[in-house]
Short mmCIF file of C-alpha atoms in Angstrom, two decimals:
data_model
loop_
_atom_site.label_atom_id
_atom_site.label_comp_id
_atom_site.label_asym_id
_atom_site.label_seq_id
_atom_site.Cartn_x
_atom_site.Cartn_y
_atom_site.Cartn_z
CA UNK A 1 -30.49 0.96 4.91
CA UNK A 2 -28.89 -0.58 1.75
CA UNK A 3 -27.35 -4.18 1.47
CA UNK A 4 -23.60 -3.62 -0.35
CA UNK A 5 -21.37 -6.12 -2.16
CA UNK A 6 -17.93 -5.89 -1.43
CA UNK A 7 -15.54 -8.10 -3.62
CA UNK A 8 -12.31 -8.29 -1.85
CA UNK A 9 -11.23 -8.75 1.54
CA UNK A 10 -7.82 -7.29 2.21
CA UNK A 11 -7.54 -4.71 3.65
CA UNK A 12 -8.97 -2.19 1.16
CA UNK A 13 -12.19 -4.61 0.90
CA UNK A 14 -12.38 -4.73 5.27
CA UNK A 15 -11.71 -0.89 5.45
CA UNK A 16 -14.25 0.03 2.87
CA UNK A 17 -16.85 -2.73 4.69
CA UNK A 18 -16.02 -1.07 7.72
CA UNK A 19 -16.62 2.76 6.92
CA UNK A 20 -19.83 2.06 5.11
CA UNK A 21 -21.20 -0.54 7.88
CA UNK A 22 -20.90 2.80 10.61
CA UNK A 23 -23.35 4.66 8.30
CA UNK A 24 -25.91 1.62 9.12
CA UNK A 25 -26.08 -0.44 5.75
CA UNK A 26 -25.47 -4.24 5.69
CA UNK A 27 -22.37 -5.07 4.23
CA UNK A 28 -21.39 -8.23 2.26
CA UNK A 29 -17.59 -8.65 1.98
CA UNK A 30 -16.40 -11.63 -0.48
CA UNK A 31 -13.16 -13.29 -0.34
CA UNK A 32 -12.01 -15.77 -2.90
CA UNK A 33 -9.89 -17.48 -0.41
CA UNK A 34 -10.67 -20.09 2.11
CA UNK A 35 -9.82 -17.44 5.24
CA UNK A 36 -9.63 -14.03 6.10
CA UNK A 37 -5.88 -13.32 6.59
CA UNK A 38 -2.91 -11.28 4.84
CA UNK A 39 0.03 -12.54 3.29
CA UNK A 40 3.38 -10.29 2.33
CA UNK A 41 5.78 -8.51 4.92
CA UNK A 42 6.37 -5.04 5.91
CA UNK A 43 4.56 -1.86 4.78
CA UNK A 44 5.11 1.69 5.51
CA UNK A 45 1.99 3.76 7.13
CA UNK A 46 2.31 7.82 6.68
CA UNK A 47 0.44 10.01 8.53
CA UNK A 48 -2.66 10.21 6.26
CA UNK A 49 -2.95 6.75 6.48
CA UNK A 50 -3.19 7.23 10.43
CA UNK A 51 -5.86 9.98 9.73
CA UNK A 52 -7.76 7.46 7.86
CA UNK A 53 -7.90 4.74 10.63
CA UNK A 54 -8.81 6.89 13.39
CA UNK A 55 -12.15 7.34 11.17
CA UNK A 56 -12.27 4.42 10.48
CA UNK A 57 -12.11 3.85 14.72
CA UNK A 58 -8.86 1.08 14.79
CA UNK A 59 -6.25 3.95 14.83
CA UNK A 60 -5.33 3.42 18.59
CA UNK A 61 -5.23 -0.64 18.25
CA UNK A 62 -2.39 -0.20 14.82
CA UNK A 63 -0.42 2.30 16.91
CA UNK A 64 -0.26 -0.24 19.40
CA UNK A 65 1.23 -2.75 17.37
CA UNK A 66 3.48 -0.32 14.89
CA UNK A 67 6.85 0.78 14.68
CA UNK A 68 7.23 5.01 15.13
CA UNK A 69 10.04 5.69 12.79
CA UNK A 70 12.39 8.58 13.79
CA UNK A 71 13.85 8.80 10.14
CA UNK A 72 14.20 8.12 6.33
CA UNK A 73 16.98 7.58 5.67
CA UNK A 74 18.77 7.43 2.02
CA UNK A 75 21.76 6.02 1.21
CA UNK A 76 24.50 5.33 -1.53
CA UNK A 77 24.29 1.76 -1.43
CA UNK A 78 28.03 1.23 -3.32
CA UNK A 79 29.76 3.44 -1.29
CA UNK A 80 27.66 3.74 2.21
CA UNK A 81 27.49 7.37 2.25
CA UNK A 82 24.62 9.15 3.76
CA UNK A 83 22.87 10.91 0.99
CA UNK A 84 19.55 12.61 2.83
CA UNK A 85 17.61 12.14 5.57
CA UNK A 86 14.44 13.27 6.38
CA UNK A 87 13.80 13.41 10.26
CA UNK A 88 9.88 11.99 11.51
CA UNK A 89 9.68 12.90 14.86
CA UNK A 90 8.84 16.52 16.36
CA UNK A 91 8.86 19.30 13.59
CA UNK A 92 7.47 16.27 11.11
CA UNK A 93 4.33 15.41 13.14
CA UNK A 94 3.17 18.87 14.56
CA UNK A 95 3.09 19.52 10.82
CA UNK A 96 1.26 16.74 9.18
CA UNK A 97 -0.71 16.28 12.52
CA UNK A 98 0.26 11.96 12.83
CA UNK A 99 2.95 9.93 12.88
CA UNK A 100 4.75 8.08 10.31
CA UNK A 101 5.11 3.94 10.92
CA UNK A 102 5.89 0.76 9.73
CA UNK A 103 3.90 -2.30 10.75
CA UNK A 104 3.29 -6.08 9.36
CA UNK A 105 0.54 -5.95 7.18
CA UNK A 106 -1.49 -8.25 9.80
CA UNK A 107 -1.02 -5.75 12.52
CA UNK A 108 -3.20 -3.57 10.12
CA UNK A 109 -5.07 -5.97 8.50
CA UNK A 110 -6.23 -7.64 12.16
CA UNK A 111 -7.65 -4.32 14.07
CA UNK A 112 -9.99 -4.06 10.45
CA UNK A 113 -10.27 -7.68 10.59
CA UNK A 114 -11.98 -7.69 13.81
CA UNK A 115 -13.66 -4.46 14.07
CA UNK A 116 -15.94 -6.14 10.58
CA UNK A 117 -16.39 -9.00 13.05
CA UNK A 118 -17.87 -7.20 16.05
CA UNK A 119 -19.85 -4.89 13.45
CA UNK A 120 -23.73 -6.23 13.31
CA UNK A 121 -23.53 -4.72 9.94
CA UNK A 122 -20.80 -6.69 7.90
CA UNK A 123 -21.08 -10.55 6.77
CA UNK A 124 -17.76 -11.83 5.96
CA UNK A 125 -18.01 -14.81 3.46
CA UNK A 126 -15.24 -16.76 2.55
CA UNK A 127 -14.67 -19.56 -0.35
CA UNK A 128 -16.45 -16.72 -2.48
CA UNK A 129 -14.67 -16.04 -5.94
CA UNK A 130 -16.45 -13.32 -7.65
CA UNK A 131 -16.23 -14.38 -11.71
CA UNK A 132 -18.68 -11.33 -13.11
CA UNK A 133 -21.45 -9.04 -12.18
CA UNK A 134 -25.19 -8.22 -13.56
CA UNK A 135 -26.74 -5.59 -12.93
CA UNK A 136 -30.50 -4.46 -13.34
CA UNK A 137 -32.70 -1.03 -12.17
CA UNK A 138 -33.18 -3.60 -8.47
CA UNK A 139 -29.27 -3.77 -7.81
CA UNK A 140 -26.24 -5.57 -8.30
CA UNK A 141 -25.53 -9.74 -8.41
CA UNK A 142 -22.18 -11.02 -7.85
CA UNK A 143 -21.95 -14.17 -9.83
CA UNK A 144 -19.27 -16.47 -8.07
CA UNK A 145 -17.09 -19.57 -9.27
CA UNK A 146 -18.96 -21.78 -6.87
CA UNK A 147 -22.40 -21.41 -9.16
CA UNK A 148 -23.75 -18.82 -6.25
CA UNK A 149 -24.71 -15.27 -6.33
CA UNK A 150 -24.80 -12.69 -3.83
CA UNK A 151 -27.42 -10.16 -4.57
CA UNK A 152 -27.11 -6.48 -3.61
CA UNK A 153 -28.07 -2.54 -3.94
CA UNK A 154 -24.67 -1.99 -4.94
CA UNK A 155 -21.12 -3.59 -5.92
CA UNK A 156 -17.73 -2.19 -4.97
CA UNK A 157 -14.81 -4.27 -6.22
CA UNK A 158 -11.68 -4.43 -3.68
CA UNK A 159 -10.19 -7.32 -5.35
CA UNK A 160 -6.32 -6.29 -6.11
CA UNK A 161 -4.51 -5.85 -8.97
CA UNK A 162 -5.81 -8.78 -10.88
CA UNK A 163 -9.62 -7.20 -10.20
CA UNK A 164 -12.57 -8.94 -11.79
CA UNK A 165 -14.39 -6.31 -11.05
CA UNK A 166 -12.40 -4.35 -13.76
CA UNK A 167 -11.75 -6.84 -16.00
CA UNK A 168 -15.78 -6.80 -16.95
CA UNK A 169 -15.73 -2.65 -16.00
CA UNK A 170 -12.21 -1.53 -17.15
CA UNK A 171 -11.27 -4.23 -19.65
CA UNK A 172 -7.54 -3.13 -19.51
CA UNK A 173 -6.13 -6.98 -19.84
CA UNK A 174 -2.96 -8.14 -17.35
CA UNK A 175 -1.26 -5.36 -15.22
CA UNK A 176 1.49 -4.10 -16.37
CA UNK A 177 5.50 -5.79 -14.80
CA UNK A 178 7.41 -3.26 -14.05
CA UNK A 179 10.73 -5.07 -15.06
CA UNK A 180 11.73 -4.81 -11.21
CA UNK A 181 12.30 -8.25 -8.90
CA UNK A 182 11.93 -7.53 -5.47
CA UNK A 183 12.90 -9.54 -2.91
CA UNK A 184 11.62 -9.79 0.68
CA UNK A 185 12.40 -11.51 3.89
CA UNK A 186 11.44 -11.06 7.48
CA UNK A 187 13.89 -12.15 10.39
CA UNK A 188 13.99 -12.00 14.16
CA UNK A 189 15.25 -8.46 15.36
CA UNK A 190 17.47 -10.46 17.91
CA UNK A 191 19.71 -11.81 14.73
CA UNK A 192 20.33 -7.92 13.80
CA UNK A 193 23.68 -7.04 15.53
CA UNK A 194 22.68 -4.11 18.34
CA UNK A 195 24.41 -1.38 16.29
CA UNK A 196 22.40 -2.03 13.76
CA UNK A 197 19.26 -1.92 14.69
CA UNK A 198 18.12 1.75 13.39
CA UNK A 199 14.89 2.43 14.46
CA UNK A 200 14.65 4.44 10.13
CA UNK A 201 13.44 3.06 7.34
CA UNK A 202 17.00 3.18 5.26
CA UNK A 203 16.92 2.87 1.64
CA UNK A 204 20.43 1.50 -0.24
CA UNK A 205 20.61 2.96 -3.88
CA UNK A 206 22.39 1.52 -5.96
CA UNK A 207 23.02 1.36 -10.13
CA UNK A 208 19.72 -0.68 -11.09
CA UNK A 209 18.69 -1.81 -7.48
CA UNK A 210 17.95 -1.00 -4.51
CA UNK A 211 18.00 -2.72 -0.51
CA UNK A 212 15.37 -1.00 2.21
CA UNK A 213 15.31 -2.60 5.49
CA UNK A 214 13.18 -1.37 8.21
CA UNK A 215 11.86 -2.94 12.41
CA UNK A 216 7.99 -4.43 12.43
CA UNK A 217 5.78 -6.58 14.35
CA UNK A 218 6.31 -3.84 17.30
CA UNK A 219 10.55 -3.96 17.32
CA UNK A 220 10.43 -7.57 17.30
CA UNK A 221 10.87 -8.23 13.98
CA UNK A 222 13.21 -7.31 10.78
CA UNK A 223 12.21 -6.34 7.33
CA UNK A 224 14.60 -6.79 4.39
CA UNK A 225 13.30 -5.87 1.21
CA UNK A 226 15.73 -5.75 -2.09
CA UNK A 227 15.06 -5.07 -5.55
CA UNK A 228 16.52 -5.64 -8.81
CA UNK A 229 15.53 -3.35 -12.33
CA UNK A 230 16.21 -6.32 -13.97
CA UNK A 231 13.81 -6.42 -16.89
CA UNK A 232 11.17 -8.80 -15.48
CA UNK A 233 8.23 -9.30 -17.64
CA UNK A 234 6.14 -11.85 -16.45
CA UNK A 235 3.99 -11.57 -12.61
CA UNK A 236 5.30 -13.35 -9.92
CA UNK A 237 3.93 -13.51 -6.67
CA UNK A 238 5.49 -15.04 -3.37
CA UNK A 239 7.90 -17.12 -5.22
CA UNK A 240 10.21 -18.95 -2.78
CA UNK A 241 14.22 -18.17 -3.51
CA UNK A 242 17.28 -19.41 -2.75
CA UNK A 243 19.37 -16.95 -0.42
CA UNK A 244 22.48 -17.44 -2.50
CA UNK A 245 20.67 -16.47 -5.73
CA UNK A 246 19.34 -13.34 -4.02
CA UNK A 247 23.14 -12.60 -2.56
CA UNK A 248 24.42 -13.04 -5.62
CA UNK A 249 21.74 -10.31 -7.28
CA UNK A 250 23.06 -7.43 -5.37
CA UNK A 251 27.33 -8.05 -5.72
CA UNK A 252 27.91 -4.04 -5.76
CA UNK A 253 26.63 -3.62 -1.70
CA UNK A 254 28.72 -1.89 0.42
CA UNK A 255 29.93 -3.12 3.58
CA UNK A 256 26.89 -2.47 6.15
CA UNK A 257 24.20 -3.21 4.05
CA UNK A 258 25.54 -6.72 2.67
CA UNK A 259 25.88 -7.52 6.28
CA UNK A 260 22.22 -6.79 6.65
CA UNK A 261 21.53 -8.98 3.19
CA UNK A 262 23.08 -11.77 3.95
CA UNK A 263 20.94 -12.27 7.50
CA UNK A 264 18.43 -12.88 5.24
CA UNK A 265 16.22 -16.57 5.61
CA UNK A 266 13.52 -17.68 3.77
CA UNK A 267 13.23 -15.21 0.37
CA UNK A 268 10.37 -15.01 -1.69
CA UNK A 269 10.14 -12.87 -4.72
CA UNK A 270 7.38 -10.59 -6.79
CA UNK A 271 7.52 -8.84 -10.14
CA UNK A 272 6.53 -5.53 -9.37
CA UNK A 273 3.32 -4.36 -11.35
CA UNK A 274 0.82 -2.06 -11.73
CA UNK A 275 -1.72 -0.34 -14.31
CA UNK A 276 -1.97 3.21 -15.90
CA UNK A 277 -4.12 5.49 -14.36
CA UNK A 278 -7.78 5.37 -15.74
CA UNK A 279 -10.42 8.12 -16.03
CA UNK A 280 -13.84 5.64 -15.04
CA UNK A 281 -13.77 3.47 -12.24
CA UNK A 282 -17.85 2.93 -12.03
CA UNK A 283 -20.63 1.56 -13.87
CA UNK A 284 -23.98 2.28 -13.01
CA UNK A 285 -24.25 0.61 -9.45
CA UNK A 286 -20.86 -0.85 -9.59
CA UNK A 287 -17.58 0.94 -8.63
CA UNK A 288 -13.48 0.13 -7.41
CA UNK A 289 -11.20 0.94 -5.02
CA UNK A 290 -7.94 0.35 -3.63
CA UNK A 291 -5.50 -1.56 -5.91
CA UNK A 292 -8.77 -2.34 -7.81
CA UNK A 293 -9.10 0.86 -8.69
CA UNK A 294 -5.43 2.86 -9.15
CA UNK A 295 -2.91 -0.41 -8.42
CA UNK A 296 0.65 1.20 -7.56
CA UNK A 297 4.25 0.33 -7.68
CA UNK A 298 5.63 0.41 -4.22
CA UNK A 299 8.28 3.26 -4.27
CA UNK A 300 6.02 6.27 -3.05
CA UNK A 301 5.03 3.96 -0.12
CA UNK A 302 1.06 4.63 -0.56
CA UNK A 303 -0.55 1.70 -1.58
CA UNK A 304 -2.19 1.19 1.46
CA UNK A 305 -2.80 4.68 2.50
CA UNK A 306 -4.99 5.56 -0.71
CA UNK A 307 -7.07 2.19 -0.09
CA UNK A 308 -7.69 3.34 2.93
CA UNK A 309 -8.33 7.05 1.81
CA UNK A 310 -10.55 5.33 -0.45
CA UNK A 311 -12.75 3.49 2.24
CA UNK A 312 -13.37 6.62 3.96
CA UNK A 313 -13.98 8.99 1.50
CA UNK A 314 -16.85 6.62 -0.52
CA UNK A 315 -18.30 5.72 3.44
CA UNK A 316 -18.85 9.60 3.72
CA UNK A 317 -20.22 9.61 0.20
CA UNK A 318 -22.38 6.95 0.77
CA UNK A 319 -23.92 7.92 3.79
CA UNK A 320 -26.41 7.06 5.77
CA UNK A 321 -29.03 7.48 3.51
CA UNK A 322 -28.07 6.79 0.16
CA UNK A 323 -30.23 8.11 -2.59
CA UNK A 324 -28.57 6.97 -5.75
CA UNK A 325 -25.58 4.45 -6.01
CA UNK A 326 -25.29 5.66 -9.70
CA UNK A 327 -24.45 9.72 -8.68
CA UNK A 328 -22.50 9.38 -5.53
CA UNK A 329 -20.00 6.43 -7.08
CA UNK A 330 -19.59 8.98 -10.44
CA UNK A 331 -18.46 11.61 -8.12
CA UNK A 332 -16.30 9.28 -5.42
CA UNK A 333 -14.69 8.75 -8.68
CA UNK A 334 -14.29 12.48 -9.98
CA UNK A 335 -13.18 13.02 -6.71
CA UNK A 336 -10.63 10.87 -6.34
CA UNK A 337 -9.24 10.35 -9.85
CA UNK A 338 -6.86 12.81 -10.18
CA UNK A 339 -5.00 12.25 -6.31
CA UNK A 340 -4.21 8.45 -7.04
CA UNK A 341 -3.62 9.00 -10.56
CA UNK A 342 -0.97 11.11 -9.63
CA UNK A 343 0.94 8.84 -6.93
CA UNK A 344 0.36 6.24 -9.44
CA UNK A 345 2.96 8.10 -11.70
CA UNK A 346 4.98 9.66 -9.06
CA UNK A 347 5.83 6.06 -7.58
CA UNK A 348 6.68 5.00 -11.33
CA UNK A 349 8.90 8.07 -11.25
CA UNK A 350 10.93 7.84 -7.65
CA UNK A 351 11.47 4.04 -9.22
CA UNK A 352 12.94 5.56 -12.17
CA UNK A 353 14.51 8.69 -10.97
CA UNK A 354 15.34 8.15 -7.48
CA UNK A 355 15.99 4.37 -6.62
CA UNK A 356 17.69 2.38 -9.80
CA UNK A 357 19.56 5.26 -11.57
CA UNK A 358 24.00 4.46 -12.96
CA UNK A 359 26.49 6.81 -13.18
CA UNK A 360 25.98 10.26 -13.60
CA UNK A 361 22.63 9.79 -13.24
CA UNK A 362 23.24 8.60 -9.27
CA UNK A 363 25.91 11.25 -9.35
CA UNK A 364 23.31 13.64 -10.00
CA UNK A 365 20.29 12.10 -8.17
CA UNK A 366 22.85 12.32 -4.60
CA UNK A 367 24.00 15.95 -5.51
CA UNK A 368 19.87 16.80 -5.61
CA UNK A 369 18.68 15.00 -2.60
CA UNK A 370 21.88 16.00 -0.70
CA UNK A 371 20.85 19.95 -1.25
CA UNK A 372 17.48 19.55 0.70
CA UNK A 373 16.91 21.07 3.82
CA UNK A 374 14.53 19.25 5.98
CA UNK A 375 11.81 21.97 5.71
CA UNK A 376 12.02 21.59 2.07
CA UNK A 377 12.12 17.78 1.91
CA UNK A 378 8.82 18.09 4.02
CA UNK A 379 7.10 20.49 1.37
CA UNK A 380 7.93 17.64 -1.17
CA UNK A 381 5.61 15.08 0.53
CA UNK A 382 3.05 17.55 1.49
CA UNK A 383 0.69 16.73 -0.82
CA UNK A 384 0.85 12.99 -0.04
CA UNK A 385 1.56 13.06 3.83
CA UNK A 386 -0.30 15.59 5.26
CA UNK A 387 -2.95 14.64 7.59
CA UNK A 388 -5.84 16.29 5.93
CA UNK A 389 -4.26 16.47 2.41
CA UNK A 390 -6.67 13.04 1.41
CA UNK A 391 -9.53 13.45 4.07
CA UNK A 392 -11.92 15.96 5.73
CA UNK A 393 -11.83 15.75 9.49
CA UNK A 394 -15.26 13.98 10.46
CA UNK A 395 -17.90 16.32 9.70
CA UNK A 396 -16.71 18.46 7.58
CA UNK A 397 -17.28 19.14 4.39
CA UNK A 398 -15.24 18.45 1.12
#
């Protein structure tokens, strides 16, 4: 049995804590803050998300509290024309072998959440800001901003974006802003008029923005989410707005969806960021994951679903009997480099390509997405969605 360091405890930090606690090993999770809880709105789940919580043994409990989404749904946000839809019942889940869902983040973050707390294995540890790590042939020590240090076999940093785990491994400086505003807010479902509460996720496009609004929180709940490409350069995070200012952001909405806007209560904004792919992730005894790791801009809708790809595949690696920290973390990394990497970039590029085009480019982007079958829409996401296309079934092999 090994004693493990995990920096970070969102949910990439509690899923990773998890998977390697059910291989027997005593887990340390560190979070900075003064509570274990998650802040932001809505998130989108695909199926190989799913796949990774059922072995990670909370699947059932986030199906219980998610949203089964029948359809995505794009749409010309100027004009309100339907411009493709991809259906997510039937045809779309005997192929990729789960659903696809959108939930709160806590009503993923709390199944995780507890399941670390009933595990004998995992010591949660708040108030615990890791500042740097030391490492010698006896293990890892997390050094923290209280004066303390947390000893260990091993160190995995789950601490986000802003990762001091990388700063000291990576040394890549500030992530990069995306120049894109976004702008969330969560309402009652009750306050949505009855016709328009789709059970999709719809997307708006429209020339340099772009409005998706989706249910949560089991129905009960509405998620508005709207984005400018508005040349942003410096992080923000959670930054409370006025609901005129965000109106006024988006003047070009059709009809419907500035009906849907202007419910709205209670905006806060974030700069969009995230880093270039990277080829190393580990040193010696220390390695990342999660937004740590391969941080993400939100348009491919797999932020979450590669952390948690992520805790599952370095739990199996790990084992129950782990040998050398050193070997297995060099190959968690081979092995997962070149998958994130690429929805790293391919988010980048549906930002680019797909959501914030102007004229002719829109024209263009509608007359593409318009000629897809759903059969062929479905081979598009193959590689991202499909059940197994992340993760080995338990037991097997990679």
């Amino acid at each position: 049995m090994a004693k493990i360091v995990i920096a970070g405890g969102g949910i990439g930090g509690l899923a990773t804590a998890l998977s390697i606690s059910r291989r027997g090993h005593q887990v340390v999770v560190l979070e900075a803050r003064d509570t274990f809880t998650e802040i932001g709105a809505g998130i989108q789940l695909g199926p190989n998300a799913f796949h990774a919580l059922d072995r990670l043994g909370v699947g059932d409990e986030v199906r219980e509290r998610a949203v089964f989404i029948d359809e995505l749904r794009f749409m010309d946000g100027t004009t309100s024309e339907k411009v493709a839809s991809m259906p997510l019942t039937g045809e779309y889940r005997t192929r990729f072998g789960n659903p696809y869902a959108v939930v709160h983040r806590i009503d993923i973050y709390e199944p995780l959440l507890n399941a670390c707390r009933a595990a004998s294995g995992v010591e949660l540890r708040t108030d615990a800001k890791l500042t740097h790590y030391s490492q010698d042939a006896f293990g890892v020590t997390a050094h923290l901003a209280s004066g303390d240090s947390v000893h260990g076999d091993a160190l995995i940093g789950a601490d986000g974006i802003n990762s001091y785990v990388r700063k000291q491994l990576v040394g890549d400086g500030y992530p990069k802003a995306s120049g894109h505003t976004i702008y969330r807010s969560v309402i009652p479902m009750e306050k949505v008029p009855e016709e328009l509460r789709w059970n999709t996720v719809t997307l708006w496009a429209g020339p340099k923005w772009h409005f998706v609004h989706y249910p949560i929180g089991s129905g009960k709940y509405f998620n508005l989410a709207a984005t400018r490409d508005d040349a942003a350069t410096e992080a923000v995070v959670g930054k409370p707005v006025e609901k005129d200012f965000v109106l006024n952001e988006f003047p070009d909405l059709g009809e419907i969806p500035r009906q849907l806007l202007e419910l709205g209560e209670d905006w806060k904004s974030w700069v969009l960021c995230d880093r270039d792919p990277v080829e190393k992730w580990t040193d010696g005894k220390v390695v990342l994951v999660g937004d740590a790791a391969h941080p993400m801009l939100q348009y491919a809708a797999q932020g979450a679903c590669q952390a948690l790809e992520d805790a599952v595949w370095l739990g199996d690696l790990i084992g129950a009997e782990p040998e050398d920290f050193e070997q297995r973390f060099e190959k968690f990394n081979s092995e997962r480099r070149e998958r994130t990497a690429a929805t790293q970039l391919t988010a980048r590029e549906m930002g680019r390509q797909l959501y914030h085009p102007i004229g002719e480019g829109a024209k263009e982007r509608n007359a593409m997405l318009s000629a897809f079958t759903a059969d062929e829409l479905y081979d598009k996401v193959e590689w991202l969605h499909g059940a197994k296309a992340g993760l080995p079934l338990e037991g097997e092999g990679r």
